[in-house]
Amino acid sequence: MEAPLRLVVANPLDRLARTLEALLVVTSAPLSLDELSAAAAEDSERVETALRLLAERYSEGRSGIVLERVAGGWAFRASRDAADACARLFERPVQRGLSQAGMETLAIVAYLGPCTRPEIARIRGVAADSAVAGLVERGLITEAGRGSDGAGGAVRYRVTALFERVFGLESLSQLPRLDDLGEDVDAIRERLHAVAAQRTA
Amino acid sequence: MIVRELELDLDAFEGPFDLLLTLVLKEELDLADVDVAGIVLRFVERLAERDELDLEACGEFLVLVAALLELKARGLFPEEEAELADLEPEEAAEELARRLAEYRRMKEAALWLRERLADERDRFFRLGPAPLAPQPERKLAPQDPEGLAQVLRLLAVAPPQVSLAHMTLHFPPVAQFLERFRALLRRRSIFDFDQEIDGLTRQEQAVAFLALLELRRANQITISQAAPFAPIRIARTEESGASDERTTAWKLRSA
């Protein structure tokens, strides 16, 4: 009767999995494979195997806690089944009241970041100051040094890990390709010429 | 209603609309200084004074104001103009299309993000530092309102009257002290300046000192002082009159 129990305790992979569980539960930000390996003092290959084991154990439908790959690392989140209860407990201020200007600014920073406010303003055609300030306050973007023209250059911004978590992105590479979005230059040029022709006519 | 005769009263210009347009076109009036909204307001006011809507006047006004606004916008952004001025019409259209496409893509990306956010609204996770950065608490030392009032009261007090007493000061003539010191030197070869002026007013002391300098200039005395603020010692010089007399007397005696 004791044999199976001793086997569980003695299984080194399972012990590693429990260590990783502990590490993930004490932090609030996603932990990268490197960070987990360093903290568990194990090589990354074994850590990855243990993480797969944990991900299976903590998966949607099996557990109230779900382990997921997000923002370039691993993190626990609540299962979607419990979302309503979670929503009653607290609301997510990050996404509340994100304006169209905020969304567009966020998209520009996500795709072109690190970029400066003048660069954002150039694309959107209006000043970006308040939109940028709102996103910084929400923790979705953050300062990332100054522009190429040295210390006096404009502050550059990039999206944060929180952005990836809120949007459920494993990394920024999961964003759709820019080329697949919107009309291409040719279509717009044709429309411009059509409008111009109408005006001169 | 004739739009061109619209009377304007702006900060930068006063007169009929027609004249304003002429001055702007002749570049004698800087459009940057002209409040175009003020012109529109004036027109709307005049329009409201009439019962019927003068469509013809509205149309004319719209065209003129639009042209004015375009001119003003170009004037306000000279760099943009320079940037696009070098471009051929074809290139300019290309540049415009490129910029529009860039913005259009970002709009689409924003839409994608919004949809994604809606899909992921069930995501709940533990957050570390609050996403809403907490406002740093401004720490002030304990404040005493009475202390502030006290300081304000100090400031509210009228400043003390400036004394003008020095303007009516009476200075005795220098000659008076010259006489006095010369008389003294006839009796004694050395005296202490501080002792002599003891009990005199500041003004008298000052004049006495001037007399001293006068005697020194005439080379009738030597002045010495052991250290700063030490008593000033005055000695009769050998060449001074009193000394001469004595020397003569001595010579006579020895002769």
Short mmCIF file of C-alpha atoms in Angstrom, two decimals:
data_model
loop_
_atom_site.label_atom_id
_atom_site.label_comp_id
_atom_site.label_asym_id
_atom_site.label_seq_id
_atom_site.Cartn_x
_atom_site.Cartn_y
_atom_site.Cartn_z
CA MET A 1 0.00 0.00 0.00
CA GLU A 2 2.87 2.37 0.71
CA ALA A 3 4.69 1.75 -2.49
CA PRO A 4 2.66 4.06 -4.85
CA LEU A 5 2.79 6.93 -2.38
CA ARG A 6 6.53 6.64 -1.96
CA LEU A 7 6.82 6.59 -5.73
CA VAL A 8 5.01 9.95 -6.03
CA VAL A 9 7.17 11.52 -3.36
CA ALA A 10 10.33 10.10 -4.82
CA ASN A 11 9.60 11.04 -8.45
CA PRO A 12 12.09 13.85 -9.07
CA LEU A 13 10.07 15.31 -11.95
CA ASP A 14 7.03 15.57 -9.74
CA ARG A 15 9.11 17.23 -7.04
CA LEU A 16 10.33 19.76 -9.60
CA ALA A 17 6.73 20.35 -10.71
CA ARG A 18 5.74 21.13 -7.13
CA THR A 19 8.64 23.57 -6.83
CA LEU A 20 7.55 25.30 -10.01
CA GLU A 21 3.97 25.44 -8.71
CA ALA A 22 5.27 27.21 -5.62
CA LEU A 23 7.35 29.66 -7.64
CA LEU A 24 4.41 30.51 -9.89
CA VAL A 25 2.05 31.05 -7.00
CA VAL A 26 4.29 33.50 -5.15
CA THR A 27 4.81 35.79 -8.12
CA SER A 28 2.31 37.96 -9.88
CA ALA A 29 4.17 38.51 -13.14
CA PRO A 30 4.76 35.74 -15.69
CA LEU A 31 8.06 33.85 -15.12
CA SER A 32 10.25 33.00 -18.05
CA LEU A 33 11.75 29.55 -18.52
CA ASP A 34 15.15 30.97 -17.59
CA GLU A 35 13.82 32.52 -14.40
CA LEU A 36 12.10 29.30 -13.40
CA SER A 37 15.21 27.22 -14.15
CA ALA A 38 17.41 29.53 -12.13
CA ALA A 39 15.08 29.61 -9.15
CA ALA A 40 14.50 25.83 -9.18
CA ALA A 41 18.21 25.20 -9.80
CA GLU A 42 17.35 22.79 -12.60
CA ASP A 43 18.20 22.69 -16.27
CA SER A 44 15.61 24.25 -18.56
CA GLU A 45 14.82 21.08 -20.42
CA ARG A 46 13.61 19.32 -17.28
CA VAL A 47 11.77 22.46 -16.20
CA GLU A 48 9.95 22.53 -19.54
CA THR A 49 8.92 18.89 -19.12
CA ALA A 50 7.65 19.61 -15.62
CA LEU A 51 5.77 22.69 -16.91
CA ARG A 52 3.99 20.56 -19.52
CA LEU A 53 2.99 18.21 -16.73
CA LEU A 54 1.65 21.13 -14.71
CA ALA A 55 -0.13 22.70 -17.69
CA GLU A 56 -2.03 19.46 -18.14
CA ARG A 57 -2.93 19.34 -14.48
CA TYR A 58 -3.93 23.03 -14.46
CA SER A 59 -6.01 23.20 -17.59
CA GLU A 60 -9.45 24.60 -18.40
CA GLY A 61 -12.15 22.26 -17.18
CA ARG A 62 -9.87 20.41 -14.80
CA SER A 63 -8.96 23.10 -12.33
CA GLY A 64 -10.04 26.53 -11.13
CA ILE A 65 -6.47 27.65 -11.67
CA VAL A 66 -5.09 27.52 -15.21
CA LEU A 67 -1.41 27.54 -16.11
CA GLU A 68 -0.74 29.35 -19.38
CA ARG A 69 2.05 30.62 -21.55
CA VAL A 70 1.70 34.36 -21.68
CA ALA A 71 3.87 37.44 -22.18
CA GLY A 72 6.96 35.37 -22.86
CA GLY A 73 6.63 33.29 -19.72
CA TRP A 74 4.39 31.13 -17.60
CA ALA A 75 1.69 32.32 -15.22
CA PHE A 76 -1.39 31.17 -13.37
CA ARG A 77 -4.76 32.70 -14.10
CA ALA A 78 -8.34 31.96 -13.12
CA SER A 79 -10.26 29.49 -15.23
CA ARG A 80 -12.84 30.98 -17.55
CA ASP A 81 -15.58 29.03 -15.76
CA ALA A 82 -14.92 31.20 -12.73
CA ALA A 83 -14.85 34.48 -14.65
CA ASP A 84 -18.30 35.60 -13.51
CA ALA A 85 -17.46 35.01 -9.87
CA CYS A 86 -14.12 36.80 -10.34
CA ALA A 87 -15.91 39.72 -11.99
CA ARG A 88 -18.21 40.00 -8.98
CA LEU A 89 -15.19 40.08 -6.70
CA PHE A 90 -13.30 42.77 -8.56
CA GLU A 91 -13.35 44.57 -11.85
CA ARG A 92 -10.50 44.94 -14.29
CA PRO A 93 -9.72 48.63 -14.40
CA VAL A 94 -7.10 48.14 -17.10
CA GLN A 95 -9.56 47.68 -19.90
CA ARG A 96 -12.30 49.90 -18.58
CA GLY A 97 -12.94 53.00 -20.66
CA LEU A 98 -10.22 52.49 -23.25
CA SER A 99 -11.09 55.12 -25.86
CA GLN A 100 -10.68 54.77 -29.60
CA ALA A 101 -7.70 57.12 -29.38
CA GLY A 102 -6.25 54.93 -26.62
CA MET A 103 -6.72 51.76 -28.67
CA GLU A 104 -5.11 53.28 -31.76
CA THR A 105 -2.20 54.58 -29.71
CA LEU A 106 -1.83 51.18 -28.08
CA ALA A 107 -1.79 49.51 -31.50
CA ILE A 108 0.89 51.91 -32.75
CA VAL A 109 3.09 51.31 -29.69
CA ALA A 110 2.56 47.54 -29.91
CA TYR A 111 3.56 47.40 -33.57
CA LEU A 112 6.11 50.19 -33.90
CA GLY A 113 7.40 50.53 -30.33
CA PRO A 114 9.59 51.73 -28.87
CA CYS A 115 8.26 54.94 -30.36
CA THR A 116 7.88 58.54 -29.27
CA ARG A 117 4.79 60.68 -28.84
CA PRO A 118 5.61 62.79 -31.92
CA GLU A 119 5.83 59.60 -33.98
CA ILE A 120 2.43 58.48 -32.69
CA ALA A 121 0.99 61.93 -33.37
CA ARG A 122 2.36 61.85 -36.91
CA ILE A 123 0.52 58.66 -37.70
CA ARG A 124 -2.74 59.60 -36.02
CA GLY A 125 -2.64 63.25 -37.10
CA VAL A 126 -3.46 64.53 -33.60
CA ALA A 127 -1.48 65.03 -30.42
CA ALA A 128 -0.97 61.80 -28.49
CA ASP A 129 -0.18 63.22 -25.06
CA SER A 130 -3.37 62.37 -23.20
CA ALA A 131 -3.80 58.97 -24.86
CA VAL A 132 -0.21 58.04 -23.94
CA ALA A 133 -0.67 59.29 -20.38
CA GLY A 134 -3.83 57.19 -20.01
CA LEU A 135 -2.10 54.03 -21.26
CA VAL A 136 0.89 54.62 -18.97
CA GLU A 137 -1.46 55.04 -16.02
CA ARG A 138 -3.17 51.77 -16.90
CA GLY A 139 0.21 50.07 -17.03
CA LEU A 140 -0.26 48.96 -20.64
CA ILE A 141 2.70 50.93 -21.94
CA THR A 142 5.83 52.21 -20.25
CA GLU A 143 8.79 54.43 -20.94
CA ALA A 144 11.64 52.74 -22.79
CA GLY A 145 14.50 55.23 -22.80
CA ARG A 146 14.87 58.24 -25.03
CA GLY A 147 14.95 58.78 -28.77
CA SER A 148 17.99 58.21 -30.96
CA ASP A 149 19.03 61.85 -30.69
CA GLY A 150 20.61 61.29 -27.29
CA ALA A 151 19.56 62.18 -23.77
CA GLY A 152 17.61 65.20 -25.00
CA GLY A 153 15.42 63.14 -27.32
CA ALA A 154 11.74 62.44 -26.83
CA VAL A 155 10.74 59.65 -24.43
CA ARG A 156 10.06 56.37 -26.20
CA TYR A 157 7.31 53.96 -25.18
CA ARG A 158 6.80 50.21 -25.44
CA VAL A 159 4.02 47.88 -24.39
CA THR A 160 4.33 46.06 -21.04
CA ALA A 161 3.98 42.42 -20.03
CA LEU A 162 0.63 43.44 -18.57
CA PHE A 163 -0.50 44.38 -22.08
CA GLU A 164 0.27 40.86 -23.30
CA ARG A 165 -1.48 39.31 -20.31
CA VAL A 166 -4.60 41.44 -20.63
CA PHE A 167 -4.82 40.61 -24.32
CA GLY A 168 -3.81 36.98 -23.77
CA LEU A 169 -0.76 37.12 -26.02
CA GLU A 170 2.10 34.71 -25.64
CA SER A 171 4.29 37.31 -27.32
CA LEU A 172 3.93 40.30 -29.64
CA SER A 173 4.53 37.98 -32.57
CA GLN A 174 0.96 36.75 -32.06
CA LEU A 175 -0.35 40.09 -33.27
CA PRO A 176 -1.67 39.86 -36.84
CA ARG A 177 0.81 40.92 -39.51
CA LEU A 178 0.49 44.62 -40.33
CA ASP A 179 0.46 43.84 -44.03
CA ASP A 180 -2.68 41.76 -43.53
CA LEU A 181 -4.47 44.70 -41.95
CA GLY A 182 -6.30 47.50 -43.74
CA GLU A 183 -6.30 48.43 -47.37
CA ASP A 184 -3.00 48.46 -49.17
CA VAL A 185 -1.44 51.64 -50.50
CA ASP A 186 -2.59 50.88 -54.05
CA ALA A 187 -6.25 50.78 -53.12
CA ILE A 188 -5.98 54.05 -51.22
CA ARG A 189 -4.06 55.70 -54.04
CA GLU A 190 -6.77 54.69 -56.50
CA ARG A 191 -9.44 56.14 -54.25
CA LEU A 192 -7.45 59.38 -53.92
CA HIS A 193 -7.13 59.70 -57.67
CA ALA A 194 -10.84 59.03 -58.08
CA VAL A 195 -11.71 61.81 -55.63
CA ALA A 196 -9.25 64.17 -57.31
CA ALA A 197 -10.76 63.43 -60.71
CA GLN A 198 -14.23 64.21 -59.37
CA ARG A 199 -13.09 67.55 -58.02
CA THR A 200 -11.41 68.71 -61.21
CA ALA A 201 -14.35 67.54 -63.33
CA MET B 1 -26.95 90.86 -47.07
CA ILE B 2 -23.59 91.37 -48.72
CA VAL B 3 -20.86 89.27 -47.17
CA ARG B 4 -18.03 91.49 -48.33
CA GLU B 5 -19.48 94.42 -46.45
CA LEU B 6 -19.68 92.54 -43.16
CA GLU B 7 -18.33 94.91 -40.52
CA LEU B 8 -15.72 93.28 -38.32
CA ASP B 9 -14.34 94.34 -34.97
CA LEU B 10 -11.47 92.02 -34.14
CA ASP B 11 -8.33 92.47 -32.08
CA ALA B 12 -6.16 92.49 -35.17
CA PHE B 13 -8.51 94.23 -37.55
CA GLU B 14 -11.45 96.60 -37.66
CA GLY B 15 -13.40 97.28 -40.83
CA PRO B 16 -15.27 95.50 -43.61
CA PHE B 17 -14.56 91.84 -44.45
CA ASP B 18 -13.62 92.88 -47.96
CA LEU B 19 -10.75 95.04 -46.70
CA LEU B 20 -9.50 92.25 -44.44
CA LEU B 21 -9.32 89.90 -47.42
CA THR B 22 -7.46 92.50 -49.47
CA LEU B 23 -4.94 93.14 -46.70
CA VAL B 24 -4.37 89.43 -46.20
CA LEU B 25 -3.83 88.84 -49.90
CA LYS B 26 -1.40 91.76 -50.04
CA GLU B 27 0.31 90.20 -47.02
CA GLU B 28 -0.08 93.42 -45.08
CA LEU B 29 -1.98 91.58 -42.37
CA ASP B 30 -0.67 88.37 -40.79
CA LEU B 31 -3.44 85.80 -40.83
CA ALA B 32 -1.94 84.14 -37.78
CA ASP B 33 -3.16 87.15 -35.78
CA VAL B 34 -6.69 87.04 -37.18
CA ASP B 35 -9.34 85.30 -35.10
CA VAL B 36 -11.29 83.50 -37.83
CA ALA B 37 -13.79 82.16 -35.28
CA GLY B 38 -14.53 85.80 -34.45
CA ILE B 39 -15.41 86.45 -38.09
CA VAL B 40 -17.74 83.44 -38.13
CA LEU B 41 -19.41 84.61 -34.91
CA ARG B 42 -19.96 88.09 -36.35
CA PHE B 43 -21.50 86.60 -39.49
CA VAL B 44 -23.80 84.30 -37.52
CA GLU B 45 -24.89 87.25 -35.39
CA ARG B 46 -25.75 89.30 -38.46
CA LEU B 47 -27.56 86.29 -39.89
CA ALA B 48 -29.60 85.87 -36.74
CA GLU B 49 -30.70 89.51 -36.89
CA ARG B 50 -32.58 88.75 -40.10
CA ASP B 51 -35.70 86.66 -40.23
CA GLU B 52 -34.99 84.84 -43.45
CA LEU B 53 -32.04 82.59 -44.18
CA ASP B 54 -29.90 84.14 -46.89
CA LEU B 55 -28.55 80.99 -48.55
CA GLU B 56 -26.57 82.88 -51.13
CA ALA B 57 -24.76 84.91 -48.48
CA CYS B 58 -24.11 81.73 -46.46
CA GLY B 59 -22.61 80.01 -49.45
CA GLU B 60 -20.36 82.91 -50.29
CA PHE B 61 -19.28 83.29 -46.70
CA LEU B 62 -18.51 79.58 -46.41
CA VAL B 63 -16.24 79.68 -49.44
CA LEU B 64 -14.39 82.77 -48.25
CA VAL B 65 -13.90 81.52 -44.70
CA ALA B 66 -12.80 78.11 -45.92
CA ALA B 67 -10.17 79.75 -48.12
CA LEU B 68 -9.09 81.94 -45.21
CA LEU B 69 -8.77 78.92 -42.92
CA GLU B 70 -6.72 77.03 -45.47
CA LEU B 71 -4.38 80.00 -45.86
CA LYS B 72 -4.08 80.33 -42.11
CA ALA B 73 -3.40 76.61 -41.62
CA ARG B 74 -0.63 76.74 -44.22
CA GLY B 75 0.83 79.80 -42.58
CA LEU B 76 0.84 78.13 -39.17
CA PHE B 77 2.69 75.03 -40.36
CA PRO B 78 5.46 76.29 -42.60
CA GLU B 79 7.64 73.19 -42.00
CA GLU B 80 4.96 70.85 -43.22
CA GLU B 81 4.67 72.97 -46.30
CA ALA B 82 8.41 72.89 -46.87
CA GLU B 83 8.37 69.14 -46.40
CA LEU B 84 5.75 68.67 -49.07
CA ALA B 85 6.77 71.60 -51.26
CA ASP B 86 9.69 69.75 -52.79
CA LEU B 87 7.42 66.93 -53.88
CA GLU B 88 5.90 66.65 -57.31
CA PRO B 89 2.10 66.29 -57.28
CA GLU B 90 2.53 62.59 -58.02
CA GLU B 91 4.96 62.14 -55.15
CA ALA B 92 2.77 64.15 -52.83
CA ALA B 93 -0.18 61.93 -53.66
CA GLU B 94 2.02 58.90 -53.07
CA GLU B 95 3.15 60.26 -49.70
CA LEU B 96 -0.42 61.01 -48.72
CA ALA B 97 -1.55 57.55 -49.76
CA ARG B 98 1.32 56.00 -47.80
CA ARG B 99 0.41 57.93 -44.68
CA LEU B 100 -3.27 57.14 -45.03
CA ALA B 101 -2.46 53.46 -45.47
CA GLU B 102 -0.25 53.52 -42.40
CA TYR B 103 -2.99 55.07 -40.31
CA ARG B 104 -5.60 52.73 -41.77
CA ARG B 105 -3.51 49.73 -40.75
CA MET B 106 -3.20 51.07 -37.22
CA LYS B 107 -6.95 51.63 -37.07
CA GLU B 108 -7.44 48.02 -38.13
CA ALA B 109 -4.91 46.89 -35.54
CA ALA B 110 -6.80 48.86 -32.90
CA LEU B 111 -10.01 47.15 -33.99
CA TRP B 112 -8.31 43.76 -33.74
CA LEU B 113 -7.10 44.61 -30.25
CA ARG B 114 -10.58 45.72 -29.20
CA GLU B 115 -12.10 42.47 -30.40
CA ARG B 116 -9.35 40.50 -28.77
CA LEU B 117 -10.00 42.32 -25.49
CA ALA B 118 -13.69 41.47 -25.74
CA ASP B 119 -12.84 37.80 -26.37
CA GLU B 120 -10.44 37.77 -23.45
CA ARG B 121 -12.69 39.56 -21.00
CA ASP B 122 -12.86 36.33 -18.99
CA ARG B 123 -9.17 36.51 -18.18
CA PHE B 124 -8.56 37.10 -14.51
CA PHE B 125 -5.12 36.88 -13.02
CA ARG B 126 -3.22 38.10 -10.07
CA LEU B 127 -1.60 41.46 -10.57
CA GLY B 128 1.56 42.59 -8.91
CA PRO B 129 1.93 46.31 -8.76
CA ALA B 130 -1.42 47.92 -9.33
CA PRO B 131 -1.97 48.68 -13.01
CA LEU B 132 -3.23 52.06 -11.93
CA ALA B 133 -0.01 53.54 -10.64
CA PRO B 134 -0.75 54.79 -7.13
CA GLN B 135 -0.38 58.49 -6.74
CA PRO B 136 2.71 59.12 -4.65
CA GLU B 137 1.66 60.52 -1.32
CA ARG B 138 2.89 64.03 -0.83
CA LYS B 139 4.36 64.17 2.60
CA LEU B 140 4.05 67.51 4.34
CA ALA B 141 5.41 68.32 7.73
CA PRO B 142 2.69 68.89 10.35
CA GLN B 143 1.30 72.33 9.65
CA ASP B 144 0.09 74.92 12.14
CA PRO B 145 -2.40 77.38 10.61
CA GLU B 146 -1.73 79.81 13.46
CA GLY B 147 1.95 79.81 12.45
CA LEU B 148 1.01 80.86 8.94
CA ALA B 149 -1.26 83.57 10.29
CA GLN B 150 1.54 84.82 12.48
CA VAL B 151 3.93 85.13 9.55
CA LEU B 152 1.25 86.85 7.49
CA ARG B 153 0.65 89.32 10.30
CA LEU B 154 4.34 90.13 10.27
CA LEU B 155 4.11 90.85 6.57
CA ALA B 156 0.98 92.95 6.99
CA VAL B 157 2.66 95.38 9.40
CA ALA B 158 3.58 98.72 7.84
CA PRO B 159 7.36 99.04 7.44
CA PRO B 160 9.08 101.34 9.97
CA GLN B 161 9.44 104.96 8.95
CA VAL B 162 12.84 105.59 7.41
CA SER B 163 14.78 108.11 9.46
CA LEU B 164 15.61 111.32 7.64
CA ALA B 165 17.39 112.78 10.66
CA HIS B 166 20.79 112.68 8.94
CA MET B 167 19.59 115.16 6.34
CA THR B 168 19.39 117.93 8.94
CA LEU B 169 22.60 117.06 10.76
CA HIS B 170 24.74 119.93 11.88
CA PHE B 171 28.46 119.65 11.24
CA PRO B 172 30.82 122.00 13.09
CA PRO B 173 33.46 123.67 10.87
CA VAL B 174 36.73 121.79 10.42
CA ALA B 175 38.64 124.94 11.28
CA GLN B 176 37.34 124.74 14.83
CA PHE B 177 39.15 121.42 15.36
CA LEU B 178 42.21 122.54 13.42
CA GLU B 179 42.56 125.38 15.89
CA ARG B 180 41.98 123.12 18.82
CA PHE B 181 44.54 120.48 17.76
CA ARG B 182 47.14 123.08 16.87
CA ALA B 183 46.70 124.64 20.29
CA LEU B 184 47.07 121.23 21.86
CA LEU B 185 50.19 120.44 19.85
CA ARG B 186 51.79 123.66 21.03
CA ARG B 187 51.48 122.38 24.56
CA ARG B 188 52.19 118.69 24.01
CA SER B 189 54.18 116.84 21.37
CA ILE B 190 52.02 113.70 21.59
CA PHE B 191 48.36 113.14 22.33
CA ASP B 192 45.76 110.44 22.08
CA PHE B 193 43.07 111.20 19.49
CA ASP B 194 40.47 108.98 21.15
CA GLN B 195 40.93 110.73 24.44
CA GLU B 196 40.53 114.15 22.88
CA ILE B 197 37.28 113.37 21.13
CA ASP B 198 35.79 111.45 24.02
CA GLY B 199 32.33 112.78 24.84
CA LEU B 200 31.79 114.45 21.45
CA THR B 201 28.88 113.54 19.13
CA ARG B 202 29.46 111.28 16.14
CA GLN B 203 29.31 114.23 13.77
CA GLU B 204 31.85 116.18 15.82
CA GLN B 205 34.09 113.13 15.98
CA ALA B 206 33.90 112.79 12.21
CA VAL B 207 34.83 116.43 11.68
CA ALA B 208 37.63 116.08 14.22
CA PHE B 209 39.02 113.19 12.19
CA LEU B 210 38.83 115.31 9.03
CA ALA B 211 40.84 117.99 10.83
CA LEU B 212 43.36 115.32 11.73
CA LEU B 213 43.73 114.33 8.10
CA GLU B 214 44.11 117.97 7.17
CA LEU B 215 46.99 118.37 9.65
CA ARG B 216 48.59 115.21 8.32
CA ARG B 217 48.34 116.56 4.78
CA ALA B 218 50.10 119.71 5.91
CA ASN B 219 52.74 117.41 7.35
CA GLN B 220 52.34 118.91 10.80
CA ILE B 221 51.69 115.59 12.54
CA THR B 222 52.31 111.87 12.21
CA ILE B 223 49.56 109.43 12.92
CA SER B 224 50.13 105.96 14.28
CA GLN B 225 47.99 103.11 15.45
CA ALA B 226 49.29 99.88 16.97
CA ALA B 227 46.49 97.76 15.55
CA PRO B 228 43.09 98.21 13.90
CA PHE B 229 40.73 99.90 16.40
CA ALA B 230 43.59 100.60 18.77
CA PRO B 231 43.93 104.19 20.07
CA ILE B 232 45.16 106.63 17.44
CA ARG B 233 48.34 108.28 18.54
CA ILE B 234 49.13 111.78 17.21
CA ALA B 235 52.67 113.16 17.31
CA ARG B 236 53.94 116.58 16.30
CA THR B 237 56.45 116.44 13.46
CA GLU B 238 59.82 118.06 13.75
CA GLU B 239 59.06 120.37 10.83
CA SER B 240 55.82 121.64 12.31
CA GLY B 241 55.65 125.22 13.44
CA ALA B 242 55.74 124.50 17.20
CA SER B 243 58.72 122.24 16.76
CA ASP B 244 60.50 124.85 14.67
CA GLU B 245 60.11 127.35 17.40
CA ARG B 246 61.55 124.98 19.91
CA THR B 247 64.44 124.02 17.65
CA THR B 248 65.17 127.66 17.09
CA ALA B 249 65.11 128.23 20.84
CA TRP B 250 67.48 125.31 21.37
CA LYS B 251 69.85 126.60 18.69
CA LEU B 252 69.77 130.01 20.24
CA ARG B 253 70.59 128.48 23.60
CA SER B 254 73.42 126.41 22.28
CA ALA B 255 74.84 129.19 20.25
#
